[in-house]
Amino acid sequence: MAGNFRTLDDVDPKGKRVLLRVDLNVPMENGHVSDATRLERVAPTINEIASKGGKVILLAHFGRPKGRDAKDSLKPVAAALSQVIKRPVAFADDCIGEPAAKAIAAMTDGDVLCLENTRFHKEEEKNDPAFVAELAKLGDIWVNDAFSAAHRAHASTEGLGHKLPAYAGRTMQAELDALDKALGRPAKPVIAIVGGAKVSTKIDLLENLVTKVDALVIGGGMANTFLHAQGVQIGKSLAEKDLAATALRIMEKAEASNCAIILPVDATVSFHFAANSPSFAYGLDAIPPDSMILDVGPQSTARIHAAIDDAATLVWNGPVGAFELTPFDRGTMVAAKHAAERTKAKKLISVAGGGDTVAALNQAGVAGDFSYVSTAGGAFLEWMEGKPLPGVEVLKA
């Protein structure tokens, strides 16, 4: 996939003003960055452009401000970024107009400057042409390194690509390469594990995946909806019973596409939704009416293992149980560790993404062992749904 996109290999940034769109939307506690993962992800692109003599001008949003709001300023994030990239990061208190222009005029080759939150201007999210033009005046080229915002057609994530020569940064390039290996041109067989609470948020995802993968493991609360649709008594388990027809339609589409749907064959249940509440393994024909399915059972775990063993490529989005509560994290943890072992043994390409998925892999201590873990959230999901992403489309060669 990345071969179809312009990257930093296609441009010499020396002496150029490089408008670099990055994701600096990091969690903060008491005015300090509490998780620097996203800063670490963009460091290679920043350092490469700076080392080659480009003037690095960072564009980013932070939070969901309705106009200028000091609590959503990027200034403390710029200070944290400076520690990560081990270079000074100057700051301008606006992303357009005189404050930005003056700060850029003061730059020398190799300098790094962070402009204030683009979303302080409502025109950013509207992709307003006049606002795009104001941003474009500040740079010679535009580099997009924010895959996580690529599903938004905003001024700094898409509009600039029509005004300036546009390139993918190294983080964007790595993400596009990983996604291509997962679903674009994957090593087969391909399996997907999709979990989480609700089918309603993942209908498009499931309908796309059944046409792309050889087997689809469905877990979490979503699986209960499918089991209910098949007439299984699921007690008080979380389920969207009104989506039974949708679940059956997805299963029919899977059958027509030769995609095997792997649903739980047993379950770990409890009578209370609480950590360490007593848990019991039951076959699907014996779920007590006053109990809740909170995780896959041992036989289902073995089936997931077998599916992973059969696969050359794994795409994962969503936990297969209530992973935030012990012992109902077991199915997710065991599957994650098994996939990580297969990946380390060079027998599996594993790509995972989505907030709960990343949290689960970190909890299992295996995020670093997967081939690629996307921190992109919504963009990762829309890509898995087969939708074109505006911030990626504009980078095509």
PDB file of N, CA, C and O in Angstrom, residues 69-135:
ATOM      1  N   ASP A  69      -9.160  28.106  24.306  1.00  0.00           N
ATOM      2  CA  ASP A  69      -9.352  27.687  25.689  1.00  0.00           C
ATOM      3  C   ASP A  69      -7.992  27.270  26.248  1.00  0.00           C
ATOM      4  O   ASP A  69      -7.375  26.324  25.756  1.00  0.00           O
ATOM      5  N   ALA A  70      -7.535  27.980  27.284  1.00  0.00           N
ATOM      6  CA  ALA A  70      -6.181  27.755  27.813  1.00  0.00           C
ATOM      7  C   ALA A  70      -5.948  26.304  28.222  1.00  0.00           C
ATOM      8  O   ALA A  70      -4.834  25.781  28.078  1.00  0.00           O
ATOM      9  N   LYS A  71      -6.996  25.616  28.700  1.00  0.00           N
ATOM     10  CA  LYS A  71      -6.796  24.223  29.152  1.00  0.00           C
ATOM     11  C   LYS A  71      -6.505  23.282  27.988  1.00  0.00           C
ATOM     12  O   LYS A  71      -6.015  22.171  28.180  1.00  0.00           O
ATOM     13  N   ASP A  72      -6.795  23.722  26.773  1.00  0.00           N
ATOM     14  CA  ASP A  72      -6.521  22.903  25.590  1.00  0.00           C
ATOM     15  C   ASP A  72      -5.315  23.414  24.794  1.00  0.00           C
ATOM     16  O   ASP A  72      -5.154  23.080  23.612  1.00  0.00           O
ATOM     17  N   SER A  73      -4.468  24.202  25.445  1.00  0.00           N
ATOM     18  CA  SER A  73      -3.266  24.686  24.761  1.00  0.00           C
ATOM     19  C   SER A  73      -2.264  23.549  24.567  1.00  0.00           C
ATOM     20  O   SER A  73      -2.140  22.655  25.407  1.00  0.00           O
ATOM     21  N   LEU A  74      -1.550  23.610  23.453  1.00  0.00           N
ATOM     22  CA  LEU A  74      -0.508  22.609  23.175  1.00  0.00           C
ATOM     23  C   LEU A  74       0.829  22.951  23.832  1.00  0.00           C
ATOM     24  O   LEU A  74       1.786  22.192  23.709  1.00  0.00           O
ATOM     25  N   LYS A  75       0.900  24.081  24.528  1.00  0.00           N
ATOM     26  CA  LYS A  75       2.191  24.523  25.074  1.00  0.00           C
ATOM     27  C   LYS A  75       2.837  23.486  26.002  1.00  0.00           C
ATOM     28  O   LYS A  75       4.016  23.139  25.818  1.00  0.00           O
ATOM     29  N   PRO A  76       2.095  22.909  26.984  1.00  0.00           N
ATOM     30  CA  PRO A  76       2.739  21.892  27.821  1.00  0.00           C
ATOM     31  C   PRO A  76       3.101  20.621  27.052  1.00  0.00           C
ATOM     32  O   PRO A  76       4.064  19.933  27.394  1.00  0.00           O
ATOM     33  N   VAL A  77       2.339  20.319  25.988  1.00  0.00           N
ATOM     34  CA  VAL A  77       2.647  19.140  25.174  1.00  0.00           C
ATOM     35  C   VAL A  77       3.943  19.368  24.393  1.00  0.00           C
ATOM     36  O   VAL A  77       4.782  18.468  24.279  1.00  0.00           O
ATOM     37  N   ALA A  78       4.124  20.594  23.901  1.00  0.00           N
ATOM     38  CA  ALA A  78       5.365  20.934  23.176  1.00  0.00           C
ATOM     39  C   ALA A  78       6.577  20.761  24.084  1.00  0.00           C
ATOM     40  O   ALA A  78       7.626  20.262  23.656  1.00  0.00           O
ATOM     41  N   ALA A  79       6.422  21.149  25.358  1.00  0.00           N
ATOM     42  CA  ALA A  79       7.530  20.998  26.315  1.00  0.00           C
ATOM     43  C   ALA A  79       7.850  19.519  26.535  1.00  0.00           C
ATOM     44  O   ALA A  79       9.027  19.117  26.576  1.00  0.00           O
ATOM     45  N   ALA A  80       6.803  18.684  26.641  1.00  0.00           N
ATOM     46  CA  ALA A  80       7.014  17.235  26.816  1.00  0.00           C
ATOM     47  C   ALA A  80       7.636  16.621  25.566  1.00  0.00           C
ATOM     48  O   ALA A  80       8.514  15.751  25.647  1.00  0.00           O
ATOM     49  N   LEU A  81       7.210  17.098  24.393  1.00  0.00           N
ATOM     50  CA  LEU A  81       7.753  16.591  23.138  1.00  0.00           C
ATOM     51  C   LEU A  81       9.251  16.878  23.034  1.00  0.00           C
ATOM     52  O   LEU A  81      10.028  16.044  22.554  1.00  0.00           O
ATOM     53  N   SER A  82       9.649  18.046  23.511  1.00  0.00           N
ATOM     54  CA  SER A  82      11.064  18.416  23.492  1.00  0.00           C
ATOM     55  C   SER A  82      11.917  17.388  24.234  1.00  0.00           C
ATOM     56  O   SER A  82      13.012  17.020  23.791  1.00  0.00           O
ATOM     57  N   GLN A  83      11.380  16.879  25.355  1.00  0.00           N
ATOM     58  CA  GLN A  83      12.104  15.853  26.134  1.00  0.00           C
ATOM     59  C   GLN A  83      12.227  14.555  25.322  1.00  0.00           C
ATOM     60  O   GLN A  83      13.249  13.888  25.358  1.00  0.00           O
ATOM     61  N   VAL A  84      11.160  14.216  24.582  1.00  0.00           N
ATOM     62  CA  VAL A  84      11.139  12.962  23.828  1.00  0.00           C
ATOM     63  C   VAL A  84      12.089  13.017  22.633  1.00  0.00           C
ATOM     64  O   VAL A  84      12.846  12.072  22.382  1.00  0.00           O
ATOM     65  N   ILE A  85      12.072  14.136  21.893  1.00  0.00           N
ATOM     66  CA  ILE A  85      12.892  14.196  20.674  1.00  0.00           C
ATOM     67  C   ILE A  85      14.302  14.722  20.943  1.00  0.00           C
ATOM     68  O   ILE A  85      15.154  14.723  20.065  1.00  0.00           O
ATOM     69  N   LYS A  86      14.526  15.148  22.198  1.00  0.00           N
ATOM     70  CA  LYS A  86      15.846  15.650  22.620  1.00  0.00           C
ATOM     71  C   LYS A  86      16.322  16.821  21.750  1.00  0.00           C
ATOM     72  O   LYS A  86      17.483  16.909  21.359  1.00  0.00           O
ATOM     73  N   ARG A  87      15.374  17.701  21.445  1.00  0.00           N
ATOM     74  CA  ARG A  87      15.641  18.938  20.708  1.00  0.00           C
ATOM     75  C   ARG A  87      14.756  20.030  21.297  1.00  0.00           C
ATOM     76  O   ARG A  87      13.657  19.734  21.779  1.00  0.00           O
ATOM     77  N   PRO A  88      15.179  21.286  21.212  1.00  0.00           N
ATOM     78  CA  PRO A  88      14.286  22.365  21.644  1.00  0.00           C
ATOM     79  C   PRO A  88      13.058  22.421  20.726  1.00  0.00           C
ATOM     80  O   PRO A  88      13.158  22.186  19.517  1.00  0.00           O
ATOM     81  N   VAL A  89      11.906  22.683  21.309  1.00  0.00           N
ATOM     82  CA  VAL A  89      10.676  22.881  20.533  1.00  0.00           C
ATOM     83  C   VAL A  89      10.126  24.258  20.876  1.00  0.00           C
ATOM     84  O   VAL A  89       9.653  24.489  21.990  1.00  0.00           O
ATOM     85  N   ALA A  90      10.214  25.191  19.927  1.00  0.00           N
ATOM     86  CA  ALA A  90       9.664  26.534  20.138  1.00  0.00           C
ATOM     87  C   ALA A  90       8.144  26.466  20.034  1.00  0.00           C
ATOM     88  O   ALA A  90       7.583  25.474  19.546  1.00  0.00           O
ATOM     89  N   PHE A  91       7.473  27.528  20.496  1.00  0.00           N
ATOM     90  CA  PHE A  91       6.012  27.507  20.504  1.00  0.00           C
ATOM     91  C   PHE A  91       5.463  28.850  20.035  1.00  0.00           C
ATOM     92  O   PHE A  91       5.970  29.910  20.410  1.00  0.00           O
ATOM     93  N   ALA A  92       4.447  28.781  19.177  1.00  0.00           N
ATOM     94  CA  ALA A  92       3.758  30.000  18.739  1.00  0.00           C
ATOM     95  C   ALA A  92       2.322  29.927  19.221  1.00  0.00           C
ATOM     96  O   ALA A  92       1.683  28.875  19.110  1.00  0.00           O
ATOM     97  N   ASP A  93       1.789  31.044  19.756  1.00  0.00           N
ATOM     98  CA  ASP A  93       0.483  30.948  20.404  1.00  0.00           C
ATOM     99  C   ASP A  93      -0.705  31.095  19.449  1.00  0.00           C
ATOM    100  O   ASP A  93      -1.821  31.357  19.872  1.00  0.00           O
ATOM    101  N   ASP A  94      -0.463  30.886  18.152  1.00  0.00           N
ATOM    102  CA  ASP A  94      -1.554  30.707  17.194  1.00  0.00           C
ATOM    103  C   ASP A  94      -1.008  29.875  16.040  1.00  0.00           C
ATOM    104  O   ASP A  94       0.209  29.745  15.880  1.00  0.00           O
ATOM    105  N   CYS A  95      -1.922  29.283  15.250  1.00  0.00           N
ATOM    106  CA  CYS A  95      -1.463  28.445  14.131  1.00  0.00           C
ATOM    107  C   CYS A  95      -1.553  29.188  12.801  1.00  0.00           C
ATOM    108  O   CYS A  95      -1.151  28.644  11.767  1.00  0.00           O
ATOM    109  N   ILE A  96      -2.091  30.395  12.814  1.00  0.00           N
ATOM    110  CA  ILE A  96      -2.126  31.237  11.606  1.00  0.00           C
ATOM    111  C   ILE A  96      -1.808  32.672  12.015  1.00  0.00           C
ATOM    112  O   ILE A  96      -1.641  32.964  13.205  1.00  0.00           O
ATOM    113  N   GLY A  97      -1.710  33.553  11.025  1.00  0.00           N
ATOM    114  CA  GLY A  97      -1.543  34.979  11.312  1.00  0.00           C
ATOM    115  C   GLY A  97      -0.148  35.364  11.768  1.00  0.00           C
ATOM    116  O   GLY A  97       0.808  34.590  11.628  1.00  0.00           O
ATOM    117  N   GLU A  98      -0.055  36.541  12.356  1.00  0.00           N
ATOM    118  CA  GLU A  98       1.254  37.110  12.701  1.00  0.00           C
ATOM    119  C   GLU A  98       2.043  36.280  13.715  1.00  0.00           C
ATOM    120  O   GLU A  98       3.256  36.084  13.534  1.00  0.00           O
ATOM    121  N   PRO A  99       1.416  35.753  14.805  1.00  0.00           N
ATOM    122  CA  PRO A  99       2.207  34.962  15.765  1.00  0.00           C
ATOM    123  C   PRO A  99       2.916  33.782  15.096  1.00  0.00           C
ATOM    124  O   PRO A  99       4.089  33.507  15.370  1.00  0.00           O
ATOM    125  N   ALA A 100       2.196  33.095  14.201  1.00  0.00           N
ATOM    126  CA  ALA A 100       2.794  31.950  13.511  1.00  0.00           C
ATOM    127  C   ALA A 100       3.865  32.405  12.524  1.00  0.00           C
ATOM    128  O   ALA A 100       4.973  31.847  12.480  1.00  0.00           O
ATOM    129  N   ALA A 101       3.545  33.424  11.738  1.00  0.00           N
ATOM    130  CA  ALA A 101       4.479  33.904  10.711  1.00  0.00           C
ATOM    131  C   ALA A 101       5.787  34.396  11.339  1.00  0.00           C
ATOM    132  O   ALA A 101       6.880  34.114  10.829  1.00  0.00           O
ATOM    133  N   LYS A 102       5.692  35.139  12.445  1.00  0.00           N
ATOM    134  CA  LYS A 102       6.901  35.669  13.108  1.00  0.00           C
ATOM    135  C   LYS A 102       7.769  34.538  13.651  1.00  0.00           C
ATOM    136  O   LYS A 102       8.996  34.565  13.522  1.00  0.00           O
ATOM    137  N   ALA A 103       7.115  33.550  14.274  1.00  0.00           N
ATOM    138  CA  ALA A 103       7.869  32.423  14.846  1.00  0.00           C
ATOM    139  C   ALA A 103       8.577  31.625  13.750  1.00  0.00           C
ATOM    140  O   ALA A 103       9.722  31.182  13.922  1.00  0.00           O
ATOM    141  N   ILE A 104       7.912  31.475  12.611  1.00  0.00           N
ATOM    142  CA  ILE A 104       8.512  30.725  11.491  1.00  0.00           C
ATOM    143  C   ILE A 104       9.663  31.528  10.880  1.00  0.00           C
ATOM    144  O   ILE A 104      10.717  30.970  10.535  1.00  0.00           O
ATOM    145  N   ALA A 105       9.491  32.838  10.769  1.00  0.00           N
ATOM    146  CA  ALA A 105      10.547  33.689  10.204  1.00  0.00           C
ATOM    147  C   ALA A 105      11.817  33.632  11.037  1.00  0.00           C
ATOM    148  O   ALA A 105      12.923  33.816  10.523  1.00  0.00           O
ATOM    149  N   ALA A 106      11.662  33.351  12.340  1.00  0.00           N
ATOM    150  CA  ALA A 106      12.827  33.302  13.239  1.00  0.00           C
ATOM    151  C   ALA A 106      13.535  31.950  13.218  1.00  0.00           C
ATOM    152  O   ALA A 106      14.591  31.788  13.831  1.00  0.00           O
ATOM    153  N   MET A 107      12.971  30.973  12.481  1.00  0.00           N
ATOM    154  CA  MET A 107      13.555  29.623  12.478  1.00  0.00           C
ATOM    155  C   MET A 107      14.789  29.544  11.583  1.00  0.00           C
ATOM    156  O   MET A 107      14.884  30.237  10.582  1.00  0.00           O
ATOM    157  N   THR A 108      15.718  28.682  11.963  1.00  0.00           N
ATOM    158  CA  THR A 108      16.824  28.318  11.072  1.00  0.00           C
ATOM    159  C   THR A 108      16.658  26.837  10.707  1.00  0.00           C
ATOM    160  O   THR A 108      15.868  26.116  11.324  1.00  0.00           O
ATOM    161  N   ASP A 109      17.381  26.393   9.685  1.00  0.00           N
ATOM    162  CA  ASP A 109      17.261  25.004   9.234  1.00  0.00           C
ATOM    163  C   ASP A 109      17.504  24.040  10.401  1.00  0.00           C
ATOM    164  O   ASP A 109      18.465  24.203  11.158  1.00  0.00           O
ATOM    165  N   GLY A 110      16.624  23.048  10.536  1.00  0.00           N
ATOM    166  CA  GLY A 110      16.756  22.054  11.611  1.00  0.00           C
ATOM    167  C   GLY A 110      15.989  22.397  12.870  1.00  0.00           C
ATOM    168  O   GLY A 110      15.917  21.580  13.791  1.00  0.00           O
ATOM    169  N   ASP A 111      15.404  23.599  12.921  1.00  0.00           N
ATOM    170  CA  ASP A 111      14.626  23.986  14.106  1.00  0.00           C
ATOM    171  C   ASP A 111      13.266  23.288  14.111  1.00  0.00           C
ATOM    172  O   ASP A 111      12.744  22.886  13.058  1.00  0.00           O
ATOM    173  N   VAL A 112      12.684  23.183  15.306  1.00  0.00           N
ATOM    174  CA  VAL A 112      11.343  22.604  15.473  1.00  0.00           C
ATOM    175  C   VAL A 112      10.460  23.634  16.177  1.00  0.00           C
ATOM    176  O   VAL A 112      10.847  24.196  17.209  1.00  0.00           O
ATOM    177  N   LEU A 113       9.277  23.858  15.608  1.00  0.00           N
ATOM    178  CA  LEU A 113       8.317  24.816  16.152  1.00  0.00           C
ATOM    179  C   LEU A 113       6.947  24.148  16.237  1.00  0.00           C
ATOM    180  O   LEU A 113       6.518  23.484  15.279  1.00  0.00           O
ATOM    181  N   CYS A 114       6.271  24.318  17.353  1.00  0.00           N
ATOM    182  CA  CYS A 114       4.908  23.811  17.497  1.00  0.00           C
ATOM    183  C   CYS A 114       3.944  24.988  17.463  1.00  0.00           C
ATOM    184  O   CYS A 114       4.092  25.937  18.237  1.00  0.00           O
ATOM    185  N   LEU A 115       2.977  24.923  16.554  1.00  0.00           N
ATOM    186  CA  LEU A 115       1.945  25.951  16.492  1.00  0.00           C
ATOM    187  C   LEU A 115       0.788  25.574  17.431  1.00  0.00           C
ATOM    188  O   LEU A 115       0.561  24.399  17.707  1.00  0.00           O
ATOM    189  N   GLU A 116       0.055  26.583  17.886  1.00  0.00           N
ATOM    190  CA  GLU A 116      -1.050  26.350  18.817  1.00  0.00           C
ATOM    191  C   GLU A 116      -2.161  25.514  18.165  1.00  0.00           C
ATOM    192  O   GLU A 116      -2.274  25.432  16.935  1.00  0.00           O
ATOM    193  N   ASN A 117      -2.958  24.888  19.004  1.00  0.00           N
ATOM    194  CA  ASN A 117      -4.082  24.006  18.671  1.00  0.00           C
ATOM    195  C   ASN A 117      -4.873  24.501  17.449  1.00  0.00           C
ATOM    196  O   ASN A 117      -5.487  25.566  17.477  1.00  0.00           O
ATOM    197  N   THR A 118      -4.869  23.693  16.384  1.00  0.00           N
ATOM    198  CA  THR A 118      -5.598  24.096  15.165  1.00  0.00           C
ATOM    199  C   THR A 118      -7.104  24.216  15.420  1.00  0.00           C
ATOM    200  O   THR A 118      -7.787  24.982  14.750  1.00  0.00           O
ATOM    201  N   ARG A 119      -7.617  23.473  16.392  1.00  0.00           N
ATOM    202  CA  ARG A 119      -9.065  23.497  16.644  1.00  0.00           C
ATOM    203  C   ARG A 119      -9.515  24.718  17.464  1.00  0.00           C
ATOM    204  O   ARG A 119     -10.698  24.833  17.777  1.00  0.00           O
ATOM    205  N   PHE A 120      -8.576  25.608  17.805  1.00  0.00           N
ATOM    206  CA  PHE A 120      -8.994  26.893  18.376  1.00  0.00           C
ATOM    207  C   PHE A 120      -9.743  27.705  17.315  1.00  0.00           C
ATOM    208  O   PHE A 120     -10.382  28.702  17.623  1.00  0.00           O
ATOM    209  N   HIS A 121      -9.618  27.289  16.051  1.00  0.00           N
ATOM    210  CA  HIS A 121     -10.334  27.931  14.938  1.00  0.00           C
ATOM    211  C   HIS A 121     -11.396  26.966  14.431  1.00  0.00           C
ATOM    212  O   HIS A 121     -11.064  25.854  13.999  1.00  0.00           O
ATOM    213  N   LYS A 122     -12.653  27.377  14.454  1.00  0.00           N
ATOM    214  CA  LYS A 122     -13.734  26.471  14.015  1.00  0.00           C
ATOM    215  C   LYS A 122     -13.595  26.098  12.540  1.00  0.00           C
ATOM    216  O   LYS A 122     -14.102  25.070  12.092  1.00  0.00           O
ATOM    217  N   GLU A 123     -12.854  26.923  11.793  1.00  0.00           N
ATOM    218  CA  GLU A 123     -12.667  26.661  10.362  1.00  0.00           C
ATOM    219  C   GLU A 123     -11.836  25.399  10.102  1.00  0.00           C
ATOM    220  O   GLU A 123     -11.886  24.825   9.017  1.00  0.00           O
ATOM    221  N   GLU A 124     -11.051  24.966  11.112  1.00  0.00           N
ATOM    222  CA  GLU A 124     -10.233  23.755  10.957  1.00  0.00           C
ATOM    223  C   GLU A 124     -11.109  22.552  10.647  1.00  0.00           C
ATOM    224  O   GLU A 124     -10.897  21.842   9.663  1.00  0.00           O
ATOM    225  N   GLU A 125     -12.119  22.305  11.470  1.00  0.00           N
ATOM    226  CA  GLU A 125     -12.952  21.118  11.288  1.00  0.00           C
ATOM    227  C   GLU A 125     -13.889  21.251  10.087  1.00  0.00           C
ATOM    228  O   GLU A 125     -14.372  20.248   9.572  1.00  0.00           O
ATOM    229  N   LYS A 126     -14.126  22.488   9.655  1.00  0.00           N
ATOM    230  CA  LYS A 126     -14.977  22.700   8.472  1.00  0.00           C
ATOM    231  C   LYS A 126     -14.170  22.602   7.173  1.00  0.00           C
ATOM    232  O   LYS A 126     -14.733  22.681   6.090  1.00  0.00           O
ATOM    233  N   ASN A 127     -12.834  22.459   7.306  1.00  0.00           N
ATOM    234  CA  ASN A 127     -11.951  22.412   6.128  1.00  0.00           C
ATOM    235  C   ASN A 127     -12.182  23.656   5.264  1.00  0.00           C
ATOM    236  O   ASN A 127     -12.240  23.577   4.023  1.00  0.00           O
ATOM    237  N   ASP A 128     -12.308  24.796   5.928  1.00  0.00           N
ATOM    238  CA  ASP A 128     -12.630  26.063   5.271  1.00  0.00           C
ATOM    239  C   ASP A 128     -11.496  26.487   4.325  1.00  0.00           C
ATOM    240  O   ASP A 128     -10.340  26.572   4.749  1.00  0.00           O
ATOM    241  N   PRO A 129     -11.792  26.735   3.051  1.00  0.00           N
ATOM    242  CA  PRO A 129     -10.733  27.041   2.074  1.00  0.00           C
ATOM    243  C   PRO A 129      -9.872  28.244   2.463  1.00  0.00           C
ATOM    244  O   PRO A 129      -8.653  28.226   2.241  1.00  0.00           O
ATOM    245  N   ALA A 130     -10.479  29.295   3.034  1.00  0.00           N
ATOM    246  CA  ALA A 130      -9.700  30.473   3.428  1.00  0.00           C
ATOM    247  C   ALA A 130      -8.726  30.129   4.553  1.00  0.00           C
ATOM    248  O   ALA A 130      -7.579  30.599   4.580  1.00  0.00           O
ATOM    249  N   PHE A 131      -9.164  29.269   5.493  1.00  0.00           N
ATOM    250  CA  PHE A 131      -8.302  28.837   6.598  1.00  0.00           C
ATOM    251  C   PHE A 131      -7.169  27.949   6.078  1.00  0.00           C
ATOM    252  O   PHE A 131      -6.015  28.076   6.491  1.00  0.00           O
ATOM    253  N   VAL A 132      -7.514  27.063   5.140  1.00  0.00           N
ATOM    254  CA  VAL A 132      -6.483  26.213   4.505  1.00  0.00           C
ATOM    255  C   VAL A 132      -5.423  27.097   3.849  1.00  0.00           C
ATOM    256  O   VAL A 132      -4.211  26.855   3.994  1.00  0.00           O
ATOM    257  N   ALA A 133      -5.874  28.140   3.165  1.00  0.00           N
ATOM    258  CA  ALA A 133      -4.937  29.049   2.480  1.00  0.00           C
ATOM    259  C   ALA A 133      -4.029  29.757   3.481  1.00  0.00           C
ATOM    260  O   ALA A 133      -2.833  29.948   3.225  1.00  0.00           O
ATOM    261  N   GLU A 134      -4.590  30.140   4.651  1.00  0.00           N
ATOM    262  CA  GLU A 134      -3.786  30.785   5.696  1.00  0.00           C
ATOM    263  C   GLU A 134      -2.698  29.841   6.216  1.00  0.00           C
ATOM    264  O   GLU A 134      -1.555  30.248   6.427  1.00  0.00           O
ATOM    265  N   LEU A 135      -3.072  28.583   6.418  1.00  0.00           N
ATOM    266  CA  LEU A 135      -2.087  27.591   6.861  1.00  0.00           C
ATOM    267  C   LEU A 135      -1.031  27.360   5.771  1.00  0.00           C
ATOM    268  O   LEU A 135       0.173  27.299   6.064  1.00  0.00           O
TER     269      LEU A 135
END
